[in-house]
Amino acid sequence: MTATSTRQRLLDAALVVVAREGIAGTSARVIAAEADVNQALVFYHHGSVDELLATASRDVSARRAARYTDALQDITSFTALTAVARRLHDEEQGSVDRLVLTQLLAGARTRPLIAAALRANMALLVAPVEATLARLVAGTALEEVLPVPELARTVAAGFLGLELLDGVVTDIEAAPFPALEAIAGVVDLALQAGTIETAVLRRRLRRANAEVASDAEPG
Amino acid sequence: MTATSTRQRLLDAALVVVAREGIAGTSARVIAAEADVNQALVFYHHGSVDELLATASRDVSARRAARYTDALQDITSFTALTAVARRLHDEEQGSVDRLVLTQLLAGARTRPLIAAALRANMALLVAPVEATLARLVAGTALEEVLPVPELARTVAAGFLGLELLDGVVTDIEAAPFPALEAIAGVVDLALQAGTIETAVLRRRLRRANAEVASDAEPG
DNA sequence: GTCTATACATGGATAGAC
DNA sequence: GTCTATCCATGTATAGAC
């Protein structure tokens, strides 16, 4: 086994440093120290700190997307979807990958290279969620009222929100999942033919949707 | 009218700078320049940059909580709740207050003073949401299966997730709300007596809940 | 309360020897 | 590919005059 290349050591170290020091505390010097290499090599191998972070971000998100795709492929109910969300969240507790994303999102607001990397990465992350949701609503009354691509982004964003707050507002840690699972239970029930007649649900959903639309443009 | 005090000018400027430059680009010098006062006055009036940010954060969150409390007080359905979420989101488009929270959350990971301020602030933010949800489920079949305090934190966190991604992953901007409103419609329908008999829903929800619990501890 | 001046640390990035 | 040395900008914070 050859020793890990300096280039790769810097990529790994960058993620560790971002997770530990935050985006504001991440510098070429600190990353190099973490990788135990000379500071100038950050610029030799990666051009700039932001390019290094962008590359590292692409790597970590590819790993994350693969993990999500794998975990979601057998999902057949909203209840199961929330259970997977809980499991993924638990598995990522304290992991480097988890802390990095929120730090990079904050950094992306002012650093174009990081923003570009995250945009590409978010698409990877949303794809498996979208595929799963499309499978879940196919053939149900929800199919014609739920905008699946948008819902997938909403779900991914909400999940991110939980990860973002976890550890800062510490009392939120395990709390979200029972709540989400209870709601998923209601939705799953609503989808079961026999509990609500599909035709009735469809009609009512359409009516409710129309009301929302008219509420949104008052007077 | 007396001119705004230097102390207050610094508080206002701090938020502007955090929103514009991000937490990583926020320094005493930049804040002082934005406030058009001398750099040393940051330390004279606020002790340190982090203390200034913590104070400013408390102020901005108090404003935000007041806005939310006001907007939520007349909510009587989940559909209306999502409509309010959409309105609040739209109103905060491009506002200083909106960008600040995510930046401070990222900063909180490594800066104790900011973390403490945000913890206090999050409680303010969750309170009106919790009160609203408690009102919504009171007397319905959901009352005994939904953990309201946890759900309130989940909703707040999810909302934050949307705000966090908005502007970075640009295609998410307006998308979440139709999706959320469609789901809220389903939940509201499920709660309407006559659509589903309450007793049936209760029994099924309990059973679904039990299945989730046993799924969570396999083999 | 506000200013100038300054000490001192850290950071991005490059030149040039090896 | 890697190292040392260095330039220069920016940042925190304080001392002391006004």
Short mmCIF file of C-alpha atoms (C1' of nucleotides) in Angstrom, two decimals:
data_model
loop_
_atom_site.label_atom_id
_atom_site.label_comp_id
_atom_site.label_asym_id
_atom_site.label_seq_id
_atom_site.Cartn_x
_atom_site.Cartn_y
_atom_site.Cartn_z
CA MET A 1 0.00 0.00 0.00
CA THR A 2 1.47 3.34 -1.02
CA ALA A 3 1.19 6.14 1.49
CA THR A 4 -1.63 8.57 0.79
CA SER A 5 -0.60 11.32 -1.60
CA THR A 6 -0.06 14.82 -0.28
CA ARG A 7 -2.85 16.04 -2.49
CA GLN A 8 -5.27 13.62 -0.89
CA ARG A 9 -3.97 14.24 2.62
CA LEU A 10 -4.81 17.91 2.12
CA LEU A 11 -8.33 17.06 0.99
CA ASP A 12 -8.92 14.92 4.07
CA ALA A 13 -7.36 17.47 6.38
CA ALA A 14 -9.46 20.28 4.92
CA LEU A 15 -12.67 18.51 5.94
CA VAL A 16 -11.37 17.79 9.42
CA VAL A 17 -10.39 21.41 9.91
CA VAL A 18 -13.68 22.81 8.61
CA ALA A 19 -15.57 20.50 10.95
CA ARG A 20 -13.40 21.36 13.94
CA GLU A 21 -12.66 25.06 13.45
CA GLY A 22 -15.59 26.15 11.33
CA ILE A 23 -15.36 27.90 7.99
CA ALA A 24 -14.09 31.08 9.63
CA GLY A 25 -11.19 29.25 11.26
CA THR A 26 -10.14 27.32 8.19
CA SER A 27 -6.88 28.52 6.64
CA ALA A 28 -4.11 27.12 4.49
CA ARG A 29 -1.79 27.02 7.48
CA VAL A 30 -4.18 25.14 9.72
CA ILE A 31 -5.08 22.65 7.00
CA ALA A 32 -1.42 22.04 6.22
CA ALA A 33 -0.63 21.50 9.89
CA GLU A 34 -3.49 19.00 10.15
CA ALA A 35 -2.18 17.14 7.10
CA ASP A 36 1.34 17.42 8.49
CA VAL A 37 2.67 18.93 5.28
CA ASN A 38 4.17 22.25 4.37
CA GLN A 39 1.85 25.21 4.07
CA ALA A 40 2.96 26.15 0.56
CA LEU A 41 1.76 22.79 -0.76
CA VAL A 42 -1.84 23.86 -0.36
CA PHE A 43 -1.27 26.32 -3.18
CA TYR A 44 0.94 24.02 -5.22
CA HIS A 45 -1.61 21.19 -5.26
CA HIS A 46 -4.89 23.04 -5.12
CA GLY A 47 -4.26 26.59 -6.26
CA SER A 48 -6.09 28.28 -3.41
CA VAL A 49 -7.86 27.47 -0.19
CA ASP A 50 -11.27 27.89 -1.79
CA GLU A 51 -10.40 25.53 -4.64
CA LEU A 52 -9.26 22.98 -2.08
CA LEU A 53 -12.51 23.34 -0.16
CA ALA A 54 -14.58 23.08 -3.31
CA THR A 55 -12.84 19.87 -4.34
CA ALA A 56 -13.15 18.40 -0.87
CA SER A 57 -16.81 19.37 -0.85
CA ARG A 58 -17.45 17.53 -4.11
CA ASP A 59 -15.83 14.43 -2.68
CA VAL A 60 -17.76 14.45 0.57
CA SER A 61 -21.07 15.04 -1.19
CA ALA A 62 -20.48 12.24 -3.63
CA ARG A 63 -19.98 9.92 -0.66
CA ARG A 64 -23.11 11.28 0.98
CA ALA A 65 -25.22 10.90 -2.14
CA ALA A 66 -24.09 7.30 -2.54
CA ARG A 67 -25.06 6.59 1.06
CA TYR A 68 -28.49 8.16 0.58
CA THR A 69 -29.17 6.41 -2.69
CA ASP A 70 -28.37 3.11 -1.06
CA ALA A 71 -30.50 3.75 2.01
CA LEU A 72 -33.53 4.96 0.06
CA GLN A 73 -33.80 2.37 -2.66
CA ASP A 74 -36.13 0.01 -0.81
CA ILE A 75 -38.48 2.59 0.72
CA THR A 76 -42.19 1.89 0.18
CA SER A 77 -43.95 4.24 2.62
CA PHE A 78 -43.61 7.67 4.15
CA THR A 79 -43.25 6.02 7.52
CA ALA A 80 -40.29 4.04 6.26
CA LEU A 81 -38.87 7.21 4.72
CA THR A 82 -38.83 8.96 8.08
CA ALA A 83 -37.31 5.88 9.67
CA VAL A 84 -34.47 6.03 7.15
CA ALA A 85 -34.05 9.74 7.81
CA ARG A 86 -33.66 8.94 11.47
CA ARG A 87 -31.15 6.19 10.81
CA LEU A 88 -29.06 8.37 8.48
CA HIS A 89 -29.12 11.16 11.01
CA ASP A 90 -28.02 8.84 13.80
CA GLU A 91 -25.25 7.33 11.70
CA GLU A 92 -23.91 10.77 10.91
CA GLN A 93 -23.87 11.88 14.53
CA GLY A 94 -20.50 13.44 15.24
CA SER A 95 -19.14 12.59 11.78
CA VAL A 96 -16.87 14.99 9.98
CA ASP A 97 -19.03 14.94 6.85
CA ARG A 98 -22.05 16.17 8.76
CA LEU A 99 -20.53 19.29 10.25
CA VAL A 100 -18.84 20.28 7.02
CA LEU A 101 -21.94 20.90 4.94
CA THR A 102 -23.44 23.59 7.12
CA GLN A 103 -20.12 25.37 7.43
CA LEU A 104 -19.64 25.32 3.68
CA LEU A 105 -23.19 26.53 3.12
CA ALA A 106 -22.45 29.54 5.28
CA GLY A 107 -19.19 30.08 3.41
CA ALA A 108 -20.88 29.72 0.05
CA ARG A 109 -22.76 32.96 0.59
CA THR A 110 -19.61 34.95 -0.12
CA ARG A 111 -17.27 32.50 -1.86
CA PRO A 112 -18.22 31.64 -5.45
CA LEU A 113 -16.08 28.51 -5.78
CA ILE A 114 -17.70 26.95 -2.72
CA ALA A 115 -21.15 27.96 -3.91
CA ALA A 116 -20.58 26.31 -7.28
CA ALA A 117 -19.43 23.08 -5.67
CA LEU A 118 -22.44 23.00 -3.37
CA ARG A 119 -24.89 23.63 -6.17
CA ALA A 120 -23.59 20.62 -8.03
CA ASN A 121 -23.57 18.59 -4.87
CA MET A 122 -27.11 19.44 -3.87
CA ALA A 123 -28.38 18.03 -7.14
CA LEU A 124 -26.69 14.72 -6.29
CA LEU A 125 -28.30 14.73 -2.90
CA VAL A 126 -31.79 15.54 -4.08
CA ALA A 127 -31.87 12.94 -6.85
CA PRO A 128 -32.36 9.83 -4.69
CA VAL A 129 -34.95 11.61 -2.57
CA GLU A 130 -36.86 12.62 -5.65
CA ALA A 131 -36.78 9.10 -7.06
CA THR A 132 -38.08 7.72 -3.79
CA LEU A 133 -40.92 10.20 -3.50
CA ALA A 134 -41.95 9.60 -7.10
CA ARG A 135 -42.17 5.88 -6.30
CA LEU A 136 -44.18 6.54 -3.14
CA VAL A 137 -46.90 8.65 -4.71
CA ALA A 138 -47.16 6.74 -8.00
CA GLY A 139 -50.70 5.44 -8.42
CA THR A 140 -52.04 7.25 -5.35
CA ALA A 141 -54.33 10.20 -4.95
CA LEU A 142 -51.32 12.35 -4.15
CA GLU A 143 -49.78 11.86 -7.54
CA GLU A 144 -51.66 14.71 -9.16
CA VAL A 145 -51.47 17.21 -6.31
CA LEU A 146 -47.89 16.76 -5.07
CA PRO A 147 -45.13 18.47 -7.05
CA VAL A 148 -42.54 15.76 -6.52
CA PRO A 149 -39.36 17.54 -7.65
CA GLU A 150 -40.12 20.51 -5.42
CA LEU A 151 -41.11 18.27 -2.54
CA ALA A 152 -37.81 16.41 -2.85
CA ARG A 153 -35.93 19.69 -2.48
CA THR A 154 -38.11 20.62 0.45
CA VAL A 155 -37.45 17.34 2.20
CA ALA A 156 -33.72 17.61 1.59
CA ALA A 157 -33.70 21.20 2.84
CA GLY A 158 -35.69 20.29 5.92
CA PHE A 159 -33.34 17.45 6.71
CA LEU A 160 -30.44 19.85 6.35
CA GLY A 161 -32.16 22.23 8.71
CA LEU A 162 -32.26 19.55 11.36
CA GLU A 163 -28.60 18.77 10.87
CA LEU A 164 -27.77 22.45 10.97
CA LEU A 165 -29.39 23.04 14.33
CA ASP A 166 -28.26 19.83 15.90
CA GLY A 167 -25.51 20.50 18.39
CA VAL A 168 -26.19 24.22 18.55
CA VAL A 169 -29.70 24.12 19.86
CA THR A 170 -28.89 20.90 21.63
CA ASP A 171 -32.37 19.93 22.78
CA ILE A 172 -33.44 19.27 19.21
CA GLU A 173 -31.25 16.24 18.69
CA ALA A 174 -33.54 13.24 18.72
CA ALA A 175 -36.81 15.13 18.90
CA PRO A 176 -37.73 15.61 15.23
CA PHE A 177 -38.14 12.00 14.24
CA PRO A 178 -41.05 10.90 16.39
CA ALA A 179 -42.89 13.99 15.23
CA LEU A 180 -42.14 13.34 11.58
CA GLU A 181 -43.03 9.69 11.90
CA ALA A 182 -46.41 10.55 13.38
CA ILE A 183 -47.15 12.81 10.44
CA ALA A 184 -45.89 10.24 7.96
CA GLY A 185 -48.31 7.82 9.59
CA VAL A 186 -51.21 10.13 8.85
CA VAL A 187 -50.15 10.53 5.23
CA ASP A 188 -49.67 6.80 4.78
CA LEU A 189 -53.12 6.23 6.23
CA ALA A 190 -54.63 8.82 3.96
CA LEU A 191 -53.12 6.99 1.01
CA GLN A 192 -54.51 3.60 1.93
CA ALA A 193 -57.47 2.81 -0.30
CA GLY A 194 -60.38 1.87 1.91
CA THR A 195 -59.53 4.35 4.64
CA ILE A 196 -60.36 7.29 2.46
CA GLU A 197 -61.87 6.78 -0.90
CA THR A 198 -59.39 7.96 -3.45
CA ALA A 199 -61.96 9.83 -5.48
CA VAL A 200 -63.13 11.75 -2.43
CA LEU A 201 -59.58 12.64 -1.43
CA ARG A 202 -58.79 13.83 -4.92
CA ARG A 203 -61.80 16.08 -5.05
CA ARG A 204 -61.12 17.54 -1.63
CA LEU A 205 -57.44 18.06 -2.27
CA ARG A 206 -58.22 19.96 -5.44
CA ARG A 207 -60.71 22.13 -3.61
CA ALA A 208 -58.27 22.79 -0.76
CA ASN A 209 -55.58 23.70 -3.26
CA ALA A 210 -57.87 26.20 -4.92
CA GLU A 211 -58.62 27.80 -1.57
CA VAL A 212 -54.95 28.21 -0.82
CA ALA A 213 -54.43 29.87 -4.17
CA SER A 214 -57.21 32.39 -3.54
CA ASP A 215 -55.98 33.01 0.03
CA ALA A 216 -52.60 33.95 -1.40
CA GLU A 217 -54.06 36.87 -3.36
CA PRO A 218 -56.42 38.62 -0.95
CA GLY A 219 -58.55 41.70 -1.68
CA MET B 1 -34.77 63.31 17.38
CA THR B 2 -31.30 62.52 18.74
CA ALA B 3 -28.92 60.83 16.34
CA THR B 4 -28.58 57.10 16.89
CA SER B 5 -25.99 56.29 19.52
CA THR B 6 -22.66 54.85 18.45
CA ARG B 7 -23.44 51.73 20.43
CA GLN B 8 -26.62 51.18 18.43
CA ARG B 9 -25.01 52.12 15.13
CA LEU B 10 -22.50 49.33 15.74
CA LEU B 11 -25.26 46.82 16.43
CA ASP B 12 -27.03 47.72 13.21
CA ALA B 13 -23.81 47.70 11.21
CA ALA B 14 -22.81 44.31 12.60
CA LEU B 15 -25.93 42.70 11.15
CA VAL B 16 -25.45 44.39 7.79
CA VAL B 17 -21.86 43.19 7.61
CA VAL B 18 -22.67 39.62 8.64
CA ALA B 19 -25.36 39.49 5.97
CA ARG B 20 -23.14 40.96 3.29
CA GLU B 21 -19.72 39.49 4.07
CA GLY B 22 -20.66 36.33 5.93
CA ILE B 23 -19.45 35.37 9.36
CA ALA B 24 -15.94 34.71 8.06
CA GLY B 25 -15.66 38.21 6.66
CA THR B 26 -17.01 39.99 9.70
CA SER B 27 -14.39 41.93 11.64
CA ALA B 28 -14.23 44.89 13.96
CA ARG B 29 -12.71 47.01 11.21
CA VAL B 30 -15.39 46.24 8.65
CA ILE B 31 -18.21 46.73 11.14
CA ALA B 32 -16.78 50.06 12.27
CA ALA B 33 -16.41 51.20 8.67
CA GLU B 34 -20.03 50.25 7.96
CA ALA B 35 -21.15 52.20 11.03
CA ASP B 36 -18.84 55.03 10.02
CA VAL B 37 -17.19 55.12 13.43
CA ASN B 38 -13.71 54.45 14.68
CA GLN B 39 -12.58 50.87 14.91
CA ALA B 40 -11.55 51.07 18.55
CA LEU B 41 -15.12 51.89 19.55
CA VAL B 42 -16.19 48.32 18.84
CA PHE B 43 -14.15 47.26 21.84
CA TYR B 44 -15.05 50.26 23.96
CA HIS B 45 -18.80 49.73 23.59
CA HIS B 46 -19.07 45.98 23.19
CA GLY B 47 -15.91 44.45 24.59
CA SER B 48 -15.22 42.16 21.67
CA VAL B 49 -16.53 41.32 18.23
CA ASP B 50 -18.22 38.18 19.51
CA GLU B 51 -20.01 40.06 22.28
CA LEU B 52 -21.21 42.58 19.72
CA LEU B 53 -22.50 39.79 17.48
CA ALA B 54 -24.20 38.05 20.38
CA THR B 55 -26.01 41.23 21.41
CA ALA B 56 -27.01 42.00 17.84
CA SER B 57 -28.23 38.45 17.48
CA ARG B 58 -30.46 38.75 20.53
CA ASP B 59 -31.97 41.91 19.11
CA VAL B 60 -32.65 40.49 15.69
CA SER B 61 -34.20 37.34 17.10
CA ALA B 62 -36.47 39.26 19.41
CA ARG B 63 -37.76 41.15 16.38
CA ARG B 64 -38.17 37.92 14.48
CA ALA B 65 -40.03 36.20 17.30
CA ALA B 66 -42.40 39.15 17.62
CA ARG B 67 -43.11 38.97 13.89
CA TYR B 68 -43.78 35.25 14.06
CA THR B 69 -45.97 35.48 17.12
CA ASP B 70 -48.05 38.10 15.40
CA ALA B 71 -48.36 36.18 12.14
CA LEU B 72 -49.29 32.90 13.79
CA GLN B 73 -51.89 33.98 16.29
CA ASP B 74 -54.93 33.52 14.05
CA ILE B 75 -53.92 30.22 12.43
CA THR B 76 -56.63 27.55 12.50
CA SER B 77 -55.41 24.91 10.01
CA PHE B 78 -52.22 23.34 8.74
CA THR B 79 -52.98 24.78 5.34
CA ALA B 80 -53.11 28.25 6.82
CA LEU B 81 -49.89 27.52 8.70
CA THR B 82 -48.03 26.77 5.49
CA ALA B 83 -49.54 29.86 3.88
CA VAL B 84 -48.13 31.95 6.73
CA ALA B 85 -44.77 30.24 6.36
CA ARG B 86 -44.79 31.22 2.71
CA ARG B 87 -45.73 34.80 3.50
CA LEU B 88 -43.05 35.14 6.17
CA HIS B 89 -40.49 33.66 3.82
CA ASP B 90 -41.45 36.04 1.04
CA GLU B 91 -41.40 39.05 3.34
CA GLU B 92 -37.92 38.16 4.49
CA GLN B 93 -36.57 37.77 0.95
CA GLY B 94 -33.34 39.68 0.76
CA SER B 95 -33.70 41.07 4.28
CA VAL B 96 -30.68 41.45 6.49
CA ASP B 97 -32.28 39.50 9.32
CA ARG B 98 -32.71 36.44 7.16
CA LEU B 99 -29.13 36.03 6.06
CA VAL B 100 -27.78 36.67 9.52
CA LEU B 101 -29.21 33.65 11.27
CA THR B 102 -27.56 31.04 9.10
CA GLN B 103 -24.23 32.80 9.26
CA LEU B 104 -24.41 32.99 13.03
CA LEU B 105 -25.41 29.35 13.25
CA ALA B 106 -22.27 28.42 11.38
CA GLY B 107 -20.24 30.69 13.63
CA ALA B 108 -21.84 29.28 16.73
CA ARG B 109 -20.13 25.95 16.18
CA THR B 110 -16.83 27.40 17.36
CA ARG B 111 -17.76 30.59 19.21
CA PRO B 112 -19.40 30.11 22.60
CA LEU B 113 -20.86 33.60 22.96
CA ILE B 114 -22.68 33.33 19.67
CA ALA B 115 -23.89 29.84 20.53
CA ALA B 116 -25.32 31.02 23.83
CA ALA B 117 -27.16 33.88 22.17
CA LEU B 118 -28.63 31.59 19.54
CA ARG B 119 -29.79 29.04 22.07
CA ALA B 120 -31.77 31.69 23.90
CA ASN B 121 -33.07 33.06 20.64
CA MET B 122 -34.22 29.72 19.29
CA ALA B 123 -36.45 29.27 22.29
CA LEU B 124 -38.14 32.59 21.48
CA LEU B 125 -38.64 31.46 17.92
CA VAL B 126 -40.07 28.07 18.75
CA ALA B 127 -42.56 29.32 21.32
CA PRO B 128 -45.16 30.82 18.94
CA VAL B 129 -44.90 27.81 16.63
CA GLU B 130 -45.50 25.48 19.54
CA ALA B 131 -48.51 27.46 20.74
CA THR B 132 -49.98 27.39 17.25
CA LEU B 133 -49.52 23.66 16.79
CA ALA B 134 -51.00 22.95 20.20
CA ARG B 135 -54.07 24.92 19.15
CA LEU B 136 -54.30 23.09 15.84
CA VAL B 137 -54.28 19.58 17.22
CA ALA B 138 -56.36 20.24 20.33
CA GLY B 139 -59.45 18.07 20.26
CA THR B 140 -58.37 16.14 17.16
CA ALA B 141 -57.19 12.60 16.68
CA LEU B 142 -53.65 13.88 16.36
CA GLU B 143 -53.59 15.22 19.88
CA GLU B 144 -52.48 11.96 21.45
CA VAL B 145 -50.00 10.88 18.78
CA LEU B 146 -48.21 14.12 17.95
CA PRO B 147 -45.48 15.29 20.33
CA VAL B 148 -46.20 18.99 19.94
CA PRO B 149 -43.09 20.52 21.54
CA GLU B 150 -40.83 18.35 19.41
CA LEU B 151 -42.88 18.98 16.31
CA ALA B 152 -42.58 22.72 16.88
CA ARG B 153 -38.80 22.42 16.94
CA THR B 154 -38.92 20.28 13.84
CA VAL B 155 -41.05 22.78 11.98
CA ALA B 156 -38.81 25.66 13.03
CA ALA B 157 -35.71 23.72 12.01
CA GLY B 158 -37.22 22.78 8.68
CA PHE B 159 -38.17 26.37 7.99
CA LEU B 160 -34.61 27.38 8.82
CA GLY B 161 -33.32 24.74 6.43
CA LEU B 162 -35.28 26.35 3.63
CA GLU B 163 -33.94 29.76 4.49
CA LEU B 164 -30.43 28.36 4.68
CA LEU B 165 -30.46 26.91 1.20
CA ASP B 166 -32.29 29.76 -0.43
CA GLY B 167 -29.91 31.78 -2.54
CA VAL B 168 -27.22 29.14 -2.54
CA VAL B 169 -29.10 26.37 -4.23
CA THR B 170 -31.10 28.93 -6.11
CA ASP B 171 -33.67 26.67 -7.69
CA ILE B 172 -35.23 25.97 -4.32
CA GLU B 173 -36.55 29.47 -3.78
CA ALA B 174 -40.29 29.33 -4.26
CA ALA B 175 -40.59 25.59 -4.66
CA PRO B 176 -41.14 24.34 -1.09
CA PHE B 177 -44.44 25.99 -0.39
CA PRO B 178 -46.73 24.39 -2.93
CA ALA B 179 -45.35 21.04 -1.79
CA LEU B 180 -45.89 21.81 1.87
CA GLU B 181 -49.35 23.17 1.22
CA ALA B 182 -50.35 20.01 -0.59
CA ILE B 183 -49.26 17.93 2.38
CA ALA B 184 -50.97 20.26 4.83
CA GLY B 185 -54.11 19.77 2.79
CA VAL B 186 -53.93 16.04 3.32
CA VAL B 187 -53.42 16.43 7.05
CA ASP B 188 -56.27 18.93 7.35
CA LEU B 189 -58.50 16.52 5.46
CA ALA B 190 -57.50 13.67 7.72
CA LEU B 191 -58.49 15.77 10.70
CA GLN B 192 -61.95 16.64 9.39
CA ALA B 193 -64.53 14.58 11.21
CA GLY B 194 -66.67 12.85 8.60
CA THR B 195 -63.82 12.31 6.19
CA ILE B 196 -62.17 9.81 8.43
CA GLU B 197 -63.83 8.67 11.56
CA THR B 198 -61.76 9.86 14.46
CA ALA B 199 -61.88 6.56 16.27
CA VAL B 200 -60.62 4.70 13.22
CA LEU B 201 -57.79 7.17 12.70
CA ARG B 202 -56.77 6.90 16.33
CA ARG B 203 -56.58 3.14 16.23
CA ARG B 204 -54.63 3.12 12.99
CA LEU B 205 -52.22 5.78 14.11
CA ARG B 206 -51.47 3.86 17.26
CA ARG B 207 -50.86 0.71 15.30
CA ALA B 208 -48.62 2.52 12.79
CA ASN B 209 -46.68 4.03 15.65
CA ALA B 210 -46.09 0.62 17.18
CA GLU B 211 -44.79 -0.67 13.85
CA VAL B 212 -42.33 2.19 13.63
CA ALA B 213 -41.09 1.41 17.10
CA SER B 214 -40.50 -2.24 16.27
CA ASP B 215 -38.89 -1.35 12.94
CA ALA B 216 -36.42 0.77 14.81
CA GLU B 217 -35.05 -2.21 16.72
CA PRO B 218 -34.71 -5.00 14.18
CA GLY B 219 -33.56 -8.55 14.84
"C1'" DG C 1 -16.72 59.01 24.29
"C1'" DT C 2 -13.74 59.32 20.55
"C1'" DC C 3 -9.41 59.60 18.24
"C1'" DT C 4 -4.45 58.09 16.67
"C1'" DA C 5 -1.00 54.98 16.91
"C1'" DT C 6 0.72 50.77 17.61
"C1'" DA C 7 1.83 45.88 19.14
"C1'" DC C 8 1.27 41.62 17.66
"C1'" DA C 9 -1.02 37.37 15.53
"C1'" DT C 10 -2.75 35.17 11.64
"C1'" DG C 11 -3.68 34.55 6.87
"C1'" DG C 12 -3.07 34.29 1.45
"C1'" DA C 13 0.10 33.79 -1.72
"C1'" DT C 14 4.68 33.68 -4.17
"C1'" DA C 15 9.93 33.24 -5.15
"C1'" DG C 16 13.51 30.53 -5.37
"C1'" DA C 17 16.64 26.95 -3.36
"C1'" DC C 18 16.81 22.00 -3.14
"C1'" DG D 1 7.30 17.82 -5.17
"C1'" DT D 2 8.80 19.94 -1.19
"C1'" DC D 3 11.08 23.30 1.65
"C1'" DT D 4 12.42 28.06 3.60
"C1'" DA D 5 11.82 32.65 3.59
"C1'" DT D 6 9.28 36.45 2.80
"C1'" DC D 7 5.78 40.13 1.34
"C1'" DC D 8 1.85 42.20 2.48
"C1'" DA D 9 -2.99 42.45 3.95
"C1'" DT D 10 -6.10 41.95 7.55
"C1'" DG D 11 -7.47 41.12 12.19
"C1'" DT D 12 -7.81 41.71 17.61
"C1'" DA D 13 -6.92 44.44 21.09
"C1'" DT D 14 -4.82 48.09 23.96
"C1'" DA D 15 -2.45 52.62 25.41
"C1'" DG D 16 -2.77 57.09 25.76
"C1'" DA D 17 -3.82 61.78 23.87
"C1'" DC D 18 -7.84 64.74 23.29
#
